[in-house]
Short mmCIF file of C-alpha atoms in Angstrom, two decimals:
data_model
loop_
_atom_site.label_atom_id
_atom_site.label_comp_id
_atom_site.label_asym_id
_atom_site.label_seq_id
_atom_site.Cartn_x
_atom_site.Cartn_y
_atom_site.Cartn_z
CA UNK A 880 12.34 22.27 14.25
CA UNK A 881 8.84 21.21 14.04
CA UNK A 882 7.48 18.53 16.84
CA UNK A 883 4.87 15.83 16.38
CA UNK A 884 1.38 17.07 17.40
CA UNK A 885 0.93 13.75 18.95
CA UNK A 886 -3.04 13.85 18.48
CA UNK A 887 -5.04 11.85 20.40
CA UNK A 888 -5.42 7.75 18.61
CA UNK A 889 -8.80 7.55 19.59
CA UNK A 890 -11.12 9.83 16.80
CA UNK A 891 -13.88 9.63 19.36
CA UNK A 892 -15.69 7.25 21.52
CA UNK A 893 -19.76 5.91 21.46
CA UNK A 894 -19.48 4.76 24.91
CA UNK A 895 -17.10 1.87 25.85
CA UNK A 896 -16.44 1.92 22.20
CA UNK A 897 -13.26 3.70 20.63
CA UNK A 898 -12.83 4.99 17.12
CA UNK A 899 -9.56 4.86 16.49
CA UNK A 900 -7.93 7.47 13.55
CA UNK A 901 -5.94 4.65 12.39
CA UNK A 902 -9.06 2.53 11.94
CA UNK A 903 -10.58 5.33 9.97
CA UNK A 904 -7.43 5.53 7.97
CA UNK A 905 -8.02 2.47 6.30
CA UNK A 906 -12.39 3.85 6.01
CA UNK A 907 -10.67 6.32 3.96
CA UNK A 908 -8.74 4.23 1.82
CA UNK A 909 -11.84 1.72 1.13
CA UNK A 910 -13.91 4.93 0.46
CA UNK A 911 -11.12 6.51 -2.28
CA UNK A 912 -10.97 3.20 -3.61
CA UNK A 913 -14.93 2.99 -4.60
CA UNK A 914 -14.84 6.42 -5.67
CA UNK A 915 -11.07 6.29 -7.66
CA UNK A 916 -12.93 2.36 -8.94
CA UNK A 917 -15.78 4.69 -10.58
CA UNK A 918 -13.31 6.95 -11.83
CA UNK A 919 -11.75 4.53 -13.64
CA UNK A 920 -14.67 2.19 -14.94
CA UNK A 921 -15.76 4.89 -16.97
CA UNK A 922 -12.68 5.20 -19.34
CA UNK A 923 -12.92 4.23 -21.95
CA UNK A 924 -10.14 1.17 -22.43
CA UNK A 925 -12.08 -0.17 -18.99
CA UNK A 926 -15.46 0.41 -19.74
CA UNK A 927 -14.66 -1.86 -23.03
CA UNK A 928 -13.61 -4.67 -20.65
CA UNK A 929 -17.42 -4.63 -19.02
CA UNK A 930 -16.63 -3.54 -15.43
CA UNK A 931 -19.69 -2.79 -13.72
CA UNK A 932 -19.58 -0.62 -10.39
CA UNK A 933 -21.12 -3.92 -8.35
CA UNK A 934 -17.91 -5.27 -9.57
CA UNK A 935 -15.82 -2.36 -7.49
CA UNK A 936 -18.25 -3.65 -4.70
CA UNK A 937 -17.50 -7.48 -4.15
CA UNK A 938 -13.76 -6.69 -5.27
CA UNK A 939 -14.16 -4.38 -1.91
CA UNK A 940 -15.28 -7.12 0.27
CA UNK A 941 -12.47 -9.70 -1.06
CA UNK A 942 -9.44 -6.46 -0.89
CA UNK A 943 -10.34 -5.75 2.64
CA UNK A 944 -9.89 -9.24 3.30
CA UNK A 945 -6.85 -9.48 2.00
CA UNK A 946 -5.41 -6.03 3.40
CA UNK A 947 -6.10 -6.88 6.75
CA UNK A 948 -4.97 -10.75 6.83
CA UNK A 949 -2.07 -9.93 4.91
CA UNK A 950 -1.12 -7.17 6.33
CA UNK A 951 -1.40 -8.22 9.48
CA UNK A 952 0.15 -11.57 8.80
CA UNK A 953 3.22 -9.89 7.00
CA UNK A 954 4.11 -7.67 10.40
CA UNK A 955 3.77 -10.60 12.50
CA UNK A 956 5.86 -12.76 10.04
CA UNK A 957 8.20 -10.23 8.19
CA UNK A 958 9.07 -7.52 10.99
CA UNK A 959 8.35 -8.72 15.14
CA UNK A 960 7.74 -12.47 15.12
CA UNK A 961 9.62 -12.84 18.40
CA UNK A 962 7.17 -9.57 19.79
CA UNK A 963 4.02 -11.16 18.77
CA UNK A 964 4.93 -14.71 19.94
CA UNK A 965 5.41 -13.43 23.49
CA UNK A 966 2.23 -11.33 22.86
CA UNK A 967 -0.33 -13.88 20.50
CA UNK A 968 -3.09 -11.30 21.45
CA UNK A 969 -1.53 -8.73 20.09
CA UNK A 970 -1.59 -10.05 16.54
CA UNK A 971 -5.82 -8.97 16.64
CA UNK A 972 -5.19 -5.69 18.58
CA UNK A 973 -4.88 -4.22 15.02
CA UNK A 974 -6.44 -1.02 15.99
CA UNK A 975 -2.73 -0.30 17.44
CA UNK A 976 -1.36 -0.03 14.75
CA UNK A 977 1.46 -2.20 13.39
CA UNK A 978 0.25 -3.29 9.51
CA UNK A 979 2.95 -4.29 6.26
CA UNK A 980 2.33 -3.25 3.71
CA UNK A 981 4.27 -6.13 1.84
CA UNK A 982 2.02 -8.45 3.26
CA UNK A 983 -0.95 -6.90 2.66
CA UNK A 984 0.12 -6.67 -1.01
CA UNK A 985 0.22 -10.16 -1.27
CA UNK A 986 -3.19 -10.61 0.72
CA UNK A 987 -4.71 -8.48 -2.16
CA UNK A 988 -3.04 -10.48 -5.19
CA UNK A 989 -4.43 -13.87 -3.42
CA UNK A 990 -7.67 -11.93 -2.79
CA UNK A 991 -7.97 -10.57 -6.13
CA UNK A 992 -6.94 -14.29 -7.83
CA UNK A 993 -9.91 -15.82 -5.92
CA UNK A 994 -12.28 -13.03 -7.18
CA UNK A 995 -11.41 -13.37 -10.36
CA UNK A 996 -11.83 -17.20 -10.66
CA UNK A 997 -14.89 -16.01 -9.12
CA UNK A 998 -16.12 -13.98 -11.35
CA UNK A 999 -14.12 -15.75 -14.84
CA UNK A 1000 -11.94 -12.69 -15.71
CA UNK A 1001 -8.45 -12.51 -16.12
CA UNK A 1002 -6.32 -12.33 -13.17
CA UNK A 1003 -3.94 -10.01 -14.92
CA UNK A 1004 -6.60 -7.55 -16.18
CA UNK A 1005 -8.05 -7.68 -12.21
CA UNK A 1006 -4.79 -6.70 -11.24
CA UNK A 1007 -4.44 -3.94 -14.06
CA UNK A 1008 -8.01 -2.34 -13.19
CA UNK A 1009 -6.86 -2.29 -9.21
CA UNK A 1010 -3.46 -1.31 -9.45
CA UNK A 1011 -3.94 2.50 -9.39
CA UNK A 1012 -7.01 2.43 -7.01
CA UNK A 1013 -4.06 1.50 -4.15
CA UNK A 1014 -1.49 4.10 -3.55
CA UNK A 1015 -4.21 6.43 -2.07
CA UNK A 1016 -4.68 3.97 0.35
CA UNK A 1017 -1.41 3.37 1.26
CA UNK A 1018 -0.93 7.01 1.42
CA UNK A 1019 -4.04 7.24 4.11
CA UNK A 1020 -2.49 4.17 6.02
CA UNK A 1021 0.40 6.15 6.40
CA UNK A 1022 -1.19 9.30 8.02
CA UNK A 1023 -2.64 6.84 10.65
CA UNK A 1024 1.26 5.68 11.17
CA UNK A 1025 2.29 9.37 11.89
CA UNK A 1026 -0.74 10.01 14.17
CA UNK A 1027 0.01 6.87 15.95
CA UNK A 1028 3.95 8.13 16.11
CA UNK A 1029 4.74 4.78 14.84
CA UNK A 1030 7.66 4.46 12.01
CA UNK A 1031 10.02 6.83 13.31
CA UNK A 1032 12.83 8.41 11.14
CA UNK A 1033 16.56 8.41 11.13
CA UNK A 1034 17.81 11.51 13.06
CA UNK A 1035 17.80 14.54 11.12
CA UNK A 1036 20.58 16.90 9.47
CA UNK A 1037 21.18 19.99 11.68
CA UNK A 1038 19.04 23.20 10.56
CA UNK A 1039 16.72 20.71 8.28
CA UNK A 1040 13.10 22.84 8.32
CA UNK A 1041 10.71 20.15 9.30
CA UNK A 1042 12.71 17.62 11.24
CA UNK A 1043 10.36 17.12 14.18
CA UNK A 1044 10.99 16.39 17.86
CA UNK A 1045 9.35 12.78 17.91
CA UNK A 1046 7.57 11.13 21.28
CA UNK A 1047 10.46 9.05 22.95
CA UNK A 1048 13.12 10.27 20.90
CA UNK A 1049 15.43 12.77 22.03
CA UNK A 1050 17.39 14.00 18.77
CA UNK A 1051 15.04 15.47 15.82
CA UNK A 1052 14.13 13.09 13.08
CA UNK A 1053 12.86 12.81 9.98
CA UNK A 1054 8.82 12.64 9.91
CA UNK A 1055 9.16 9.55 7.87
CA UNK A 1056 5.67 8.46 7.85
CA UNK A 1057 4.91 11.92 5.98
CA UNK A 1058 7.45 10.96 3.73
CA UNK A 1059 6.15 7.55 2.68
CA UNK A 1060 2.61 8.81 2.44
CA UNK A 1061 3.86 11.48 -0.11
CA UNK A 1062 5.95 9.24 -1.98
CA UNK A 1063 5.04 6.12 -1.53
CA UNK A 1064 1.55 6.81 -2.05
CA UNK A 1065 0.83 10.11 -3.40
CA UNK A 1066 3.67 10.18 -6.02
CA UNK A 1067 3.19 6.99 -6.92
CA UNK A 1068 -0.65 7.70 -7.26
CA UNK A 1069 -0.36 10.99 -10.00
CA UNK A 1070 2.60 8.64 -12.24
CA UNK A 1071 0.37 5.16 -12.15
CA UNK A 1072 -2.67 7.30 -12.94
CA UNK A 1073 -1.34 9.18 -15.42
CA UNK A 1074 0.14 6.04 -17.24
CA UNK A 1075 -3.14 3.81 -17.28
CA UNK A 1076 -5.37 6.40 -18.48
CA UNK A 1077 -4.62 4.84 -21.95
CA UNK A 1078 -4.96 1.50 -22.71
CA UNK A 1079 -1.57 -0.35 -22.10
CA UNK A 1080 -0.81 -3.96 -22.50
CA UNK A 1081 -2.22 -6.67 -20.20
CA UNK A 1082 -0.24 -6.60 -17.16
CA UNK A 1083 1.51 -3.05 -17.99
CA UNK A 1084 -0.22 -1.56 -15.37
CA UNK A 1085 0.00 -3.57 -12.70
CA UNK A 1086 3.74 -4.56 -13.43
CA UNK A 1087 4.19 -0.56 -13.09
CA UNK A 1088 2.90 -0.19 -9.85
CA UNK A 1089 5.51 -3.53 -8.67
CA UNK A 1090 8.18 -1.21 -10.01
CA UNK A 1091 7.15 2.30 -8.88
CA UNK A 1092 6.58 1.00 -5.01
CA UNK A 1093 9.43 -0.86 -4.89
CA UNK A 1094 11.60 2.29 -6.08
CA UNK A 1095 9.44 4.68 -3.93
CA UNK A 1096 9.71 2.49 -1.00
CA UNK A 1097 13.50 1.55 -1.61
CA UNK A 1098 14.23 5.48 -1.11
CA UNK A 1099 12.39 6.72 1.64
CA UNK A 1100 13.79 3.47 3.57
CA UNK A 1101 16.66 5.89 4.11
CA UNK A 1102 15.06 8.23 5.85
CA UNK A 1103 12.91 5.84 8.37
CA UNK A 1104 14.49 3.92 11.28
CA UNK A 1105 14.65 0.03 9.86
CA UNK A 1106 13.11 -2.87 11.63
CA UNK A 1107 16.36 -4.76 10.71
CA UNK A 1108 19.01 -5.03 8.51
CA UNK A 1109 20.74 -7.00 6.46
CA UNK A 1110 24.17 -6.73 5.14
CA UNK A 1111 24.89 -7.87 1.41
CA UNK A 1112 28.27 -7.80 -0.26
CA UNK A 1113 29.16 -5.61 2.10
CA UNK A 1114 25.88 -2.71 1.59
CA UNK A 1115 23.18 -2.39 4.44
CA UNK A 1116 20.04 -3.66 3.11
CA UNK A 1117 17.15 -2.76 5.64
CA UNK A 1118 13.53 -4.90 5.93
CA UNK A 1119 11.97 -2.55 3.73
CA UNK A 1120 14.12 -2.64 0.89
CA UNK A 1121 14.76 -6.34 0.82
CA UNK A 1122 11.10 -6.55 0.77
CA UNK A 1123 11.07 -4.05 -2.21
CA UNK A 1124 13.73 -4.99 -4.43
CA UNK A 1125 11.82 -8.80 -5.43
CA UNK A 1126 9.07 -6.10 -6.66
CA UNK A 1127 11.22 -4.27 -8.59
CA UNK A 1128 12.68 -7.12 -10.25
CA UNK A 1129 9.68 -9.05 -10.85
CA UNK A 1130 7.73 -6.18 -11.87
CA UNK A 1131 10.18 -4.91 -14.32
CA UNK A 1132 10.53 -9.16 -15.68
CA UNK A 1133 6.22 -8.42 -16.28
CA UNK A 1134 6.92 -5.05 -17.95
CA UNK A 1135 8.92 -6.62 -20.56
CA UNK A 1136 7.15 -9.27 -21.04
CA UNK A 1137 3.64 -7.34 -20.97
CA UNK A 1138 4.87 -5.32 -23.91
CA UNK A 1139 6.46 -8.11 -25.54
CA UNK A 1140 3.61 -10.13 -26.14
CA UNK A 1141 2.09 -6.69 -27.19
CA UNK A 1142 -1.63 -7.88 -25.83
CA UNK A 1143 -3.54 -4.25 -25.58
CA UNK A 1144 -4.80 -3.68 -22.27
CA UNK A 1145 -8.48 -2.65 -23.92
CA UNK A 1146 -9.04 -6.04 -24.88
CA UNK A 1147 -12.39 -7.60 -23.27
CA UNK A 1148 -11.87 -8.82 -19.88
CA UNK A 1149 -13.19 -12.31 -19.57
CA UNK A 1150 -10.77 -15.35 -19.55
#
């Protein structure tokens, strides 16, 4: 049995001020996003679409926008309303942790719809080009969740390897944040890359994503303690999968369609 290093939240400290690792969680994610958004302007389906990298760098400003709102909106609204209404200042203490990522998928679609009515190119080739520059992210965001010992998993099998001894908890567990940052993100990552290094359809990509997270996410909810849970035709749903399956569903509805309309993805990118 392993236990949870329990590092210290705060990076460092300039004074009264306090770096937080979660904080530079999400620097990391904004940083492999430029440097993935590079990547992936200079292949050749996307560089025939005109991306430029100032493009990567206003697309930046409106994603972290919508990350944080959203995010922060969608664990106030979707998991601890009741928490957050008896604590309001709480909902801007984000440095403690305590982001959705459901939410902040949705900030980024509304972010990324303004930019590109911004900016006159299609919203569904915005959404193609930033699709695989995300799961990274997610993956980082979930490494600040396990240093933060937030997201606790279900108590572990007897004899499993790494079931760690988690802060507060007194049976083993599963190290789910680990697990979601593997899966969820990394996994994810290698199969989205991997599929839009050609050029697909318009909206392939990003419809592929919809339905990889929602799978990826829909199975490791077994292994993490839900924030609630629902009960359908008689088969526990928890937060995260409820969340997960309208993604699935909706992305597989744009996967169809994306390659029924048979539009290649290395078309220009204007509107």
């Amino acid at each position: 049995m392993l236990t949870h290093p329990m590092p210290d939240p705060i990076a460092f400290s300039i004074g009264p001020l306090h770096v937080h690792w979660y904080g530079l969680m999400y620097v990391l994610a904004f940083t492999m996003f430029i440097l993935l958004g590079r990547v992936r302007i200079r292949q050749p389906h996307i560089a025939a679409q005109n991306w430029q990298k100032e493009d990567l760098d206003d697309m930046l400003f409106y994603g972290m926008l919508g990350v944080v709102l959203g995010g922060r909106l969608g664990e106030v609204l979707f998991y601890r309303p009741a928490f957050f209404l008896a604590n309001p200042l709480e909902i801007f203490q984000v440095w403690h942790g305590g982001m959705s990522f459901h939410g902040g998928f949705l900030g980024v679609m509304l972010a990324m719809c303004l930019w590109s009515r911004k900016v006159g190119r299609n919203l569904f080739d915005v959404y193609d080009f930033v699709a695989p520059l995300v799961p990274l992210g997610y993956a980082a965001g979930r490494i600040g969740n396990f240093i933060n010992a937030e997201l606790p998993g279900r108590t572990a099998p007897p004899g499993l390897p790494w079931a760690m001894k988690w802060p507060g908890i007194a049976l083993p567990v599963h190290p789910s944040p680990l697990y979601q940052a593997l899966v969820d993100g990394l996994l994810v990552f290698v199969i989205l890359w991997l599929y839009s290094r050609s050029a697909r359809p318009r909206m392939a990509v990003g419809a592929m994503f919809t339905v990889l997270y929602g799978c990826a996410r829909s199975f490791t909810e077994f292994f993490r303690v839900p924030d609630w849970v629902e009960i359908v035709g008689g088969v526990p749903i928890t937060s995260g999968q409820a969340l997960s399956i309208p993604m699935i569903v909706g992305g597989l509805i744009m996967l169809f369609w994306a390659y029924r309309r048979k539009e290649s993805g290395s078309a220009p990118g204007r509107a």
